[in-house]
Amino acid sequence: MKILVVGSGGREHAIAWRLAQDAEEHEIYCAPGNAGTLDVATNVAIKADDLEGLAAWAEAEKPDLVVVGPEAPLVAGLVDALAKVGVPAFGPVAAGARLEGSKRFAKEIMDAAGVPTGKAEVFTDAAKAKAALPDYGLPVVIKADGLAAGKGVIVAETTADAEAAIDDMLVGNKFGAAGAEVLIEEFLHGEECSILAMVDGENAVLLPSSQDHKRVFDGDKGPNTGGMGAYSPAPVVTSDKLPLIKEKIILPVVRELKKRGIVYRGILYAGLMVNDENANPHGPLAKSGSTVNVVEFNARFGDPETEAVLPRLGGSFATALLHAATGCLKNEDIVVKPETAATVIVASGGYPGSYEKGMSISGLESSVASPSTIVFHCGTAVAEDGGVWTSGGRVLSVTGIGANLREAVDRAYGQVEKISFEKMFYRKDIAHRAFERG
Ligand code: AMP
Ligand code: GLY
């Protein structure tokens, strides 16, 4: 198959890499890609947000499939634009991507579909929002409605912090139009996990579960990031929960969208809060009464979850993606390997705040030699001298694969220790929650 992967991060490197593992040979392109995707694909110099450029390339090159990585082009309508030029794409149309692009819309769909999630209300007026705070107790969650580069969610421990977040969004315009509507949401207790469901408009197949590490420092300290590591499977998602997640969360959402004329194809990523005795013996259940509640939906593969989940998939990945994109996904399209995977993000000093770019990276050569570790590139570029430089906050995503979690984690860190660049850092406690469970 001739396939274009849109995006330039670790997620897109993992998608292109996994396509290259298929038994059948593919012609893989990445737009714009990074220094790592060059190993498995041909980079095309078109940015992920250049919808016209991507549609023109697709019209001229006629790929069999376009796989869209990031949310912004999905929300902006890339899949709709590709449909107009007759090219199948893996990813929802803009109307479906609103599940991620508007938290208010996501709540509306969940309410209509009876999906368990925290209680929430939408406000455009700061005084009214503040007046509602006592109904929610503390902590309370304040969310900007729209896309805010992962910064639009504030978990406020005090009323003063909650009021400040409301003022920032509704009065100070901190997130522009994305924060013109604000949700106040009930705080959900428990342990988070990520479920990526592959959806073909009607049917869904769950990919292996995973857990992300959102905070920047060990022990879940410091500000939220795009994700500092992941592992798969996540033991908090016990097998008895999988049918519940599919039947009570994923499929009702897909059906509700269809009822509204929206055929959702691609990944439906459910960020879930699991609260059962094993996960959190001290936390009260969410008000909805369910042990699994939706925290958020994303309209795409997670990053770094993808770097831990895709190495666990067998079979033909291209076929699964094409079947989902064209409405004929089958359970057999997803083959899960028994191995465990753990991913450690190697980041630039200062991330998620400001950081320097252009640091020379050493130690990447050895990554190719080992079948049990893979070094995915997130923010890298090829320098003039042919070396690889840092070009982002999250620089590399190092995945270890093993017979069990300990082996996977040790292999990932063993590889990370061979890599160096100025001011690099990484979390040293990836998968700690799984280990704490014993
Ligand atoms: P979101 O962008 O909606 O995923 O929110 C970012 C992070 O904020 C989530 O991964 C959670 O850690 C936290 N969060 C969001 N909503 C809630 C909630 N209702 N209860 C507890 N934590 C939440
Ligand atoms: N790792 C979180 C996300 O992809 O949104």
Coordinates of C-alpha atoms and ligand atoms in Angstrom, one line a residue:
M1 CA 0.0 0.0 0.0
K2 CA 1.0 3.6 -0.5
I3 CA 0.4 5.4 2.8
L4 CA 0.9 9.0 4.0
V5 CA 1.3 9.6 7.7
V6 CA 0.6 13.2 8.8
G7 CA 2.5 14.6 11.7
S8 CA 6.0 14.9 13.1
G9 CA 6.1 13.4 16.6
G10 CA 6.9 10.2 18.3
R11 CA 3.3 9.0 17.6
E12 CA 3.8 9.4 13.9
H13 CA 7.2 7.8 14.0
A14 CA 5.6 4.8 15.8
I15 CA 2.7 4.6 13.2
A16 CA 5.2 4.7 10.3
W17 CA 7.5 2.2 12.1
R18 CA 4.6 -0.2 12.8
L19 CA 3.5 0.0 9.2
A20 CA 7.0 -0.9 8.1
Q21 CA 6.8 -4.0 10.3
D22 CA 3.9 -5.4 8.3
A23 CA 4.7 -8.6 6.3
E24 CA 3.6 -6.9 3.1
E25 CA 5.8 -4.1 1.9
H26 CA 4.4 -0.5 1.9
E27 CA 5.5 2.7 0.3
I28 CA 5.4 5.0 3.4
Y29 CA 5.5 8.8 3.4
C30 CA 5.5 11.2 6.4
A31 CA 4.5 14.8 6.3
P32 CA 6.5 16.5 7.6
G33 CA 8.1 13.7 9.7
N34 CA 11.3 14.1 11.6
A35 CA 14.9 12.7 11.7
G36 CA 13.6 9.3 12.9
T37 CA 10.8 8.8 10.4
L38 CA 13.5 8.9 7.6
D39 CA 14.5 5.4 8.7
V40 CA 11.1 4.0 7.7
A41 CA 9.5 6.5 5.4
T42 CA 10.1 9.3 2.9
N43 CA 9.6 12.7 4.4
V44 CA 7.4 15.1 2.5
A45 CA 8.0 18.8 3.4
I46 CA 4.4 19.7 4.1
K47 CA 3.3 20.7 7.6
A48 CA 0.5 18.9 9.4
D49 CA -1.6 22.1 9.5
D50 CA -1.2 22.8 5.8
L51 CA -4.6 21.3 4.8
E52 CA -4.5 22.6 1.2
G53 CA -0.9 21.4 0.7
L54 CA -1.7 17.9 2.1
A55 CA -4.9 17.6 0.0
A56 CA -3.0 18.7 -3.1
W57 CA -0.3 16.1 -2.5
A58 CA -2.9 13.4 -1.9
E59 CA -4.8 14.3 -5.1
A60 CA -1.6 14.2 -7.2
E61 CA 0.0 11.1 -5.5
K62 CA -3.1 9.1 -4.9
P63 CA -2.1 7.2 -1.8
D64 CA -4.2 4.2 -0.7
L65 CA -4.5 5.7 2.7
V66 CA -3.7 8.8 4.8
V67 CA -3.2 8.4 8.5
V68 CA -3.7 11.6 10.4
G69 CA -1.7 11.8 13.7
P70 CA -2.4 15.1 15.5
E71 CA -5.7 16.6 16.5
A72 CA -5.4 20.1 15.0
P73 CA -5.7 19.0 11.3
L74 CA -8.5 16.6 12.3
V75 CA -10.5 19.4 14.0
A76 CA -9.7 21.8 11.0
G77 CA -11.2 19.3 8.6
L78 CA -8.2 17.5 6.9
V79 CA -10.2 14.2 6.6
D80 CA -13.1 16.1 5.0
A81 CA -10.7 17.7 2.5
L82 CA -9.2 14.4 1.6
A83 CA -12.6 12.9 1.0
K84 CA -13.3 15.6 -1.5
V85 CA -10.2 14.5 -3.5
G86 CA -11.3 10.8 -3.1
V87 CA -8.5 9.7 -0.8
P88 CA -9.5 7.5 2.2
A89 CA -8.1 8.7 5.5
F90 CA -7.8 7.2 9.0
G91 CA -9.2 9.8 11.4
P92 CA -12.6 11.4 12.0
V93 CA -14.2 14.1 10.0
A94 CA -14.2 17.6 11.6
A95 CA -17.7 17.1 13.0
G96 CA -16.4 13.9 14.8
A97 CA -13.1 15.5 16.0
R98 CA -15.2 18.0 17.9
L99 CA -15.3 15.3 20.6
E100 CA -11.7 16.5 21.3
G101 CA -12.0 20.0 20.0
S102 CA -14.9 21.0 22.3
K103 CA -15.3 19.6 25.8
R104 CA -18.8 21.0 25.9
F105 CA -19.7 19.0 22.8
A106 CA -18.1 15.8 24.4
K107 CA -20.2 16.3 27.5
E108 CA -23.4 16.8 25.4
I109 CA -22.7 13.5 23.5
M110 CA -21.9 11.6 26.7
D111 CA -25.1 12.9 28.4
A112 CA -27.2 12.0 25.4
A113 CA -25.6 8.6 25.2
G114 CA -25.7 7.8 28.9
V115 CA -21.9 7.5 29.2
P116 CA -20.5 7.7 32.8
T117 CA -18.5 10.9 33.3
G118 CA -18.1 13.6 35.9
K119 CA -20.9 16.1 36.5
A120 CA -20.2 19.4 34.7
E121 CA -21.7 22.7 33.7
V122 CA -20.8 25.3 31.0
F123 CA -20.3 29.0 31.8
T124 CA -19.5 32.1 29.8
D125 CA -20.0 34.5 32.7
A126 CA -17.3 34.5 35.4
A127 CA -19.6 35.6 38.2
K128 CA -22.1 32.8 37.5
A129 CA -19.3 30.3 37.2
K130 CA -17.9 31.3 40.6
A131 CA -21.3 31.1 42.2
A132 CA -21.6 27.5 41.1
L133 CA -18.3 26.4 42.7
P134 CA -19.8 25.4 46.1
D135 CA -21.8 22.7 44.3
Y136 CA -18.6 20.9 43.3
G137 CA -16.6 20.8 46.5
L138 CA -12.8 20.6 46.3
P139 CA -10.7 19.8 44.5
V140 CA -12.6 21.0 41.4
V141 CA -11.7 21.0 37.8
I142 CA -11.9 24.0 35.5
K143 CA -11.6 23.4 31.8
A144 CA -11.4 25.6 28.7
D145 CA -13.9 24.3 26.2
G146 CA -11.6 24.3 23.2
L147 CA -8.1 23.1 22.3
A148 CA -5.5 24.8 24.5
A149 CA -2.3 22.8 23.8
G150 CA -2.9 20.6 26.9
K151 CA -2.9 23.6 29.2
G152 CA -6.6 24.3 29.4
V153 CA -7.4 22.0 32.4
I154 CA -6.8 23.3 35.9
V155 CA -7.3 21.0 38.9
A156 CA -7.9 23.6 41.6
E157 CA -7.3 22.5 45.2
T158 CA -8.7 25.8 46.6
T159 CA -11.6 28.1 45.8
A160 CA -9.2 30.9 45.2
D161 CA -7.3 28.8 42.6
A162 CA -10.6 27.8 40.9
E163 CA -11.7 31.5 40.8
A164 CA -8.4 32.6 39.4
A165 CA -8.7 29.9 36.6
I166 CA -12.2 31.1 35.8
D167 CA -11.0 34.7 35.6
D168 CA -8.0 33.8 33.5
M169 CA -10.2 32.1 30.9
L170 CA -13.4 34.2 30.9
V171 CA -12.0 37.6 31.8
G172 CA -8.3 37.5 31.0
N173 CA -8.9 35.6 27.7
K174 CA -5.9 33.4 28.4
F175 CA -6.8 30.8 25.8
G176 CA -8.5 33.1 23.4
A177 CA -11.6 31.6 21.8
A178 CA -10.8 28.2 23.2
G179 CA -11.5 29.6 26.7
A180 CA -14.6 31.6 25.9
E181 CA -16.6 28.9 27.4
V182 CA -15.6 27.2 30.6
L183 CA -16.6 23.9 32.2
I184 CA -16.7 23.4 35.9
E185 CA -16.3 19.7 36.4
E186 CA -16.6 17.3 39.4
F187 CA -13.1 16.0 40.4
L188 CA -12.9 12.3 39.8
H189 CA -10.9 10.1 42.2
G190 CA -9.0 7.0 41.1
E191 CA -6.3 6.0 38.6
E192 CA -6.2 7.1 35.0
C193 CA -5.7 5.0 31.9
S194 CA -6.0 5.3 28.2
I195 CA -8.1 3.2 25.9
L196 CA -7.6 3.6 22.2
A197 CA -10.5 2.2 20.3
M198 CA -10.3 1.7 16.6
V199 CA -13.6 2.7 15.1
D200 CA -15.1 2.2 11.6
G201 CA -18.2 4.3 11.9
E202 CA -20.2 1.5 13.5
N203 CA -18.0 -1.1 15.0
A204 CA -15.1 -0.7 17.4
V205 CA -12.1 -2.8 18.4
L206 CA -10.2 -1.9 21.6
L207 CA -6.4 -1.7 21.3
P208 CA -4.4 -2.9 24.3
S209 CA -4.8 -0.6 27.4
S210 CA -2.1 1.8 28.5
Q211 CA -1.2 4.4 31.1
D212 CA 0.4 7.8 30.5
H213 CA 2.5 9.8 33.0
K214 CA 1.3 13.4 32.6
R215 CA 3.4 15.2 35.3
V216 CA 6.9 16.3 34.4
F217 CA 8.7 14.9 37.5
D218 CA 9.1 11.6 39.4
G219 CA 6.3 10.9 41.9
D220 CA 3.8 12.7 39.6
K221 CA 5.1 16.1 40.7
G222 CA 5.3 19.4 38.7
P223 CA 3.2 20.7 35.9
N224 CA 1.3 18.6 33.3
T225 CA 3.1 17.7 30.1
G226 CA 2.0 16.0 26.9
G227 CA 3.1 12.8 28.6
M228 CA 6.5 11.7 30.0
G229 CA 6.1 8.0 29.5
A230 CA 3.6 5.1 29.1
Y231 CA 3.3 1.4 29.4
S232 CA 1.0 -1.3 28.1
P233 CA -1.0 -3.1 29.3
A234 CA -2.2 -1.1 32.3
P235 CA -3.1 -3.5 35.1
V236 CA -5.8 -1.1 36.4
V237 CA -7.8 -2.1 33.3
T238 CA -8.7 -5.5 34.5
S239 CA -10.1 -7.8 31.8
D240 CA -13.7 -7.6 33.3
K241 CA -13.7 -3.8 32.5
L242 CA -13.0 -4.1 28.8
P243 CA -16.6 -5.2 27.7
L244 CA -17.9 -2.4 30.0
I245 CA -15.7 0.2 28.3
K246 CA -16.7 -1.0 24.9
E247 CA -20.4 -1.4 25.5
K248 CA -21.1 1.5 27.9
I249 CA -18.6 4.1 26.6
I250 CA -17.2 3.6 23.1
L251 CA -20.1 2.2 21.2
P252 CA -22.8 4.5 22.7
V253 CA -20.7 7.5 21.7
V254 CA -20.2 6.1 18.1
R255 CA -24.0 5.4 17.9
E256 CA -25.0 8.9 19.2
L257 CA -22.7 10.5 16.7
K258 CA -24.2 8.4 13.9
K259 CA -27.7 9.4 15.0
R260 CA -26.5 13.0 14.4
G261 CA -25.2 12.2 11.0
I262 CA -21.6 11.9 12.0
V263 CA -19.8 8.8 10.8
Y264 CA -16.8 8.5 13.2
R265 CA -13.8 6.6 11.8
G266 CA -10.4 6.5 13.3
I267 CA -9.2 6.3 16.9
L268 CA -11.6 7.2 19.7
Y269 CA -9.3 7.7 22.6
A270 CA -11.0 7.5 26.0
G271 CA -9.1 9.0 28.9
L272 CA -10.7 7.1 31.8
M273 CA -10.6 7.4 35.6
V274 CA -10.9 4.0 37.2
N275 CA -12.0 3.9 40.8
D276 CA -12.3 0.5 42.4
E277 CA -11.0 -1.0 45.6
N278 CA -7.7 -2.0 44.0
A279 CA -7.0 1.3 42.4
N280 CA -7.8 3.6 45.3
P281 CA -9.1 2.2 48.5
H282 CA -9.5 5.7 50.0
G283 CA -11.2 7.6 47.2
P284 CA -15.0 8.0 47.1
L285 CA -16.7 6.9 43.9
A286 CA -17.5 9.6 41.4
K287 CA -21.1 10.9 41.7
S288 CA -22.1 9.0 38.6
G289 CA -21.8 5.8 40.6
S290 CA -19.7 4.0 37.9
T291 CA -16.2 2.7 38.7
V292 CA -15.1 3.8 35.2
N293 CA -15.7 7.4 34.2
V294 CA -14.6 9.3 31.1
V295 CA -12.2 12.2 31.8
E296 CA -11.8 13.2 28.2
F297 CA -12.0 12.0 24.6
N298 CA -9.4 12.5 22.0
A299 CA -9.9 12.0 18.3
R300 CA -6.5 10.4 17.6
F301 CA -3.8 8.1 18.9
G302 CA -2.3 9.2 22.2
D303 CA 1.3 10.3 22.4
P304 CA 3.3 8.6 24.1
E305 CA 0.7 5.8 24.5
T306 CA 1.1 4.9 20.8
E307 CA 4.8 4.2 21.2
A308 CA 3.9 1.6 23.9
V309 CA 0.8 0.2 22.2
L310 CA 1.7 -0.3 18.6
P311 CA 4.8 -2.5 19.2
R312 CA 2.3 -4.9 20.8
L313 CA 0.2 -5.3 17.7
G314 CA 0.7 -8.2 15.3
G315 CA -1.0 -8.8 12.0
S316 CA -1.3 -6.2 9.2
F317 CA -1.5 -2.8 10.7
A318 CA -2.2 -1.2 7.3
T319 CA -5.1 -3.5 6.7
A320 CA -6.6 -2.6 10.1
L321 CA -6.3 1.1 9.5
L322 CA -7.7 0.8 5.9
H323 CA -10.6 -1.3 7.1
A324 CA -11.5 1.3 9.8
A325 CA -11.2 4.1 7.3
T326 CA -13.5 2.4 4.9
G327 CA -16.1 1.1 7.3
C328 CA -15.3 -2.7 7.3
L329 CA -13.2 -3.2 10.5
K330 CA -13.3 -6.8 11.9
N331 CA -12.2 -8.0 15.3
E332 CA -9.6 -10.2 13.7
D333 CA -7.9 -7.1 12.2
I334 CA -6.4 -6.4 15.6
V335 CA -3.9 -9.0 16.8
V336 CA -2.3 -8.4 20.2
K337 CA 1.0 -9.9 21.2
P338 CA 1.5 -11.1 24.8
E339 CA 4.6 -8.9 25.4
T340 CA 4.6 -5.9 27.6
A341 CA 5.9 -2.5 26.5
A342 CA 7.2 0.6 28.4
T343 CA 8.1 3.9 26.9
V344 CA 10.3 6.6 28.5
I345 CA 10.2 10.2 27.1
V346 CA 13.6 11.9 26.9
A347 CA 13.0 15.7 27.1
S348 CA 14.8 19.0 26.8
G349 CA 15.7 20.8 30.0
G350 CA 13.0 23.3 30.8
Y351 CA 10.1 21.4 29.1
P352 CA 7.1 21.9 29.5
G353 CA 8.2 25.5 29.9
S354 CA 10.7 27.1 27.6
Y355 CA 13.7 25.1 26.4
E356 CA 16.6 25.3 23.9
K357 CA 16.7 23.5 20.6
G358 CA 19.6 22.5 18.4
M359 CA 21.5 20.3 20.9
S360 CA 23.5 17.5 19.2
I361 CA 22.2 14.0 20.2
S362 CA 24.7 11.2 20.7
G363 CA 24.1 7.5 21.3
L364 CA 21.3 7.0 18.7
E365 CA 23.3 4.6 16.6
S366 CA 23.0 1.7 18.9
S367 CA 19.2 1.8 18.9
V368 CA 18.9 0.0 15.6
A369 CA 20.9 -3.0 16.9
S370 CA 18.4 -4.3 19.5
P371 CA 15.1 -5.9 18.6
S372 CA 13.7 -5.3 22.2
T373 CA 14.1 -1.6 22.2
I374 CA 13.0 1.1 19.7
V375 CA 14.0 4.7 19.8
F376 CA 11.2 6.8 18.4
H377 CA 11.9 10.4 17.5
C378 CA 9.5 13.1 18.8
G379 CA 11.4 16.4 18.3
T380 CA 14.4 15.9 16.2
A381 CA 15.9 17.3 13.0
V382 CA 18.8 16.3 10.8
A383 CA 21.7 18.9 11.1
E384 CA 23.8 20.0 8.2
D385 CA 26.6 17.7 9.2
G386 CA 24.2 14.7 9.0
G387 CA 23.9 14.4 12.8
V388 CA 20.7 14.5 14.7
W389 CA 19.7 17.6 16.7
T390 CA 16.9 18.3 19.2
S391 CA 14.1 20.4 17.8
G392 CA 11.3 20.0 20.5
G393 CA 10.5 19.7 24.2
R394 CA 9.8 16.0 24.0
V395 CA 12.8 14.7 22.0
L396 CA 12.8 10.9 22.0
S397 CA 10.5 8.2 23.0
V398 CA 12.3 5.1 24.0
T399 CA 10.3 1.9 24.1
G400 CA 11.4 -1.4 25.7
I401 CA 9.6 -4.6 25.0
G402 CA 9.8 -7.6 27.4
A403 CA 8.1 -10.7 28.7
N404 CA 6.9 -8.7 31.7
L405 CA 6.8 -5.1 32.8
R406 CA 10.0 -5.2 34.7
E407 CA 11.9 -6.4 31.7
A408 CA 10.3 -3.9 29.4
V409 CA 11.1 -1.0 31.8
D410 CA 14.7 -2.1 32.3
R411 CA 15.2 -2.4 28.6
A412 CA 13.8 1.1 28.0
Y413 CA 16.1 2.6 30.6
G414 CA 19.1 0.6 29.5
Q415 CA 18.6 2.2 26.1
V416 CA 17.9 5.7 27.5
E417 CA 21.2 5.6 29.4
K418 CA 23.2 5.3 26.1
I419 CA 21.7 8.5 24.8
S420 CA 22.9 12.0 25.7
F421 CA 22.4 15.6 24.8
E422 CA 22.9 18.8 26.8
K423 CA 20.3 19.4 29.4
M424 CA 18.4 16.1 28.7
F425 CA 16.1 14.7 31.4
Y426 CA 13.6 11.9 31.8
R427 CA 11.4 10.5 34.5
K428 CA 13.0 7.5 36.3
D429 CA 9.7 6.0 37.7
I430 CA 7.8 5.0 34.6
A431 CA 5.2 2.4 35.4
H432 CA 5.4 3.0 39.1
R433 CA 1.7 2.6 39.7
A434 CA 1.8 -0.9 38.2
F435 CA 4.8 -1.9 40.3
E436 CA 3.1 -0.5 43.5
R437 CA 0.2 -2.8 42.8
G438 CA 2.7 -5.7 43.2
Ligands
AMP1 P1 -7.8 16.5 29.9 O1 -7.1 17.5 29.0 O2 -9.3 16.7 30.0 O3 -7.4 15.2 29.7 O4 -7.3 16.8 31.4 C1 -5.9 16.8 31.7 C2 -5.7 16.1 33.0 O5 -6.4 16.7 34.0 C3 -6.3 14.7 33.0 O6 -5.4 13.7 32.4 C4 -6.5 14.4 34.5 O7 -5.3 14.1 35.1 C5 -6.9 15.8 35.0 N1 -8.4 15.8 35.0 C6 -9.2 16.3 34.0 N2 -10.5 16.2 34.4 C7 -10.5 15.6 35.6 C8 -11.5 15.3 36.6 N3 -12.8 15.5 36.3 N4 -11.1 14.7 37.7 C9 -9.8 14.5 38.0 N5 -8.8 14.8 37.2 C10 -9.1 15.4 36.0
GLY2 N1 -0.8 11.4 26.2 C1 -2.0 12.2 26.2 C2 -2.5 12.5 24.9 O1 -2.1 12.0 23.9 O2 -3.4 13.3 24.8

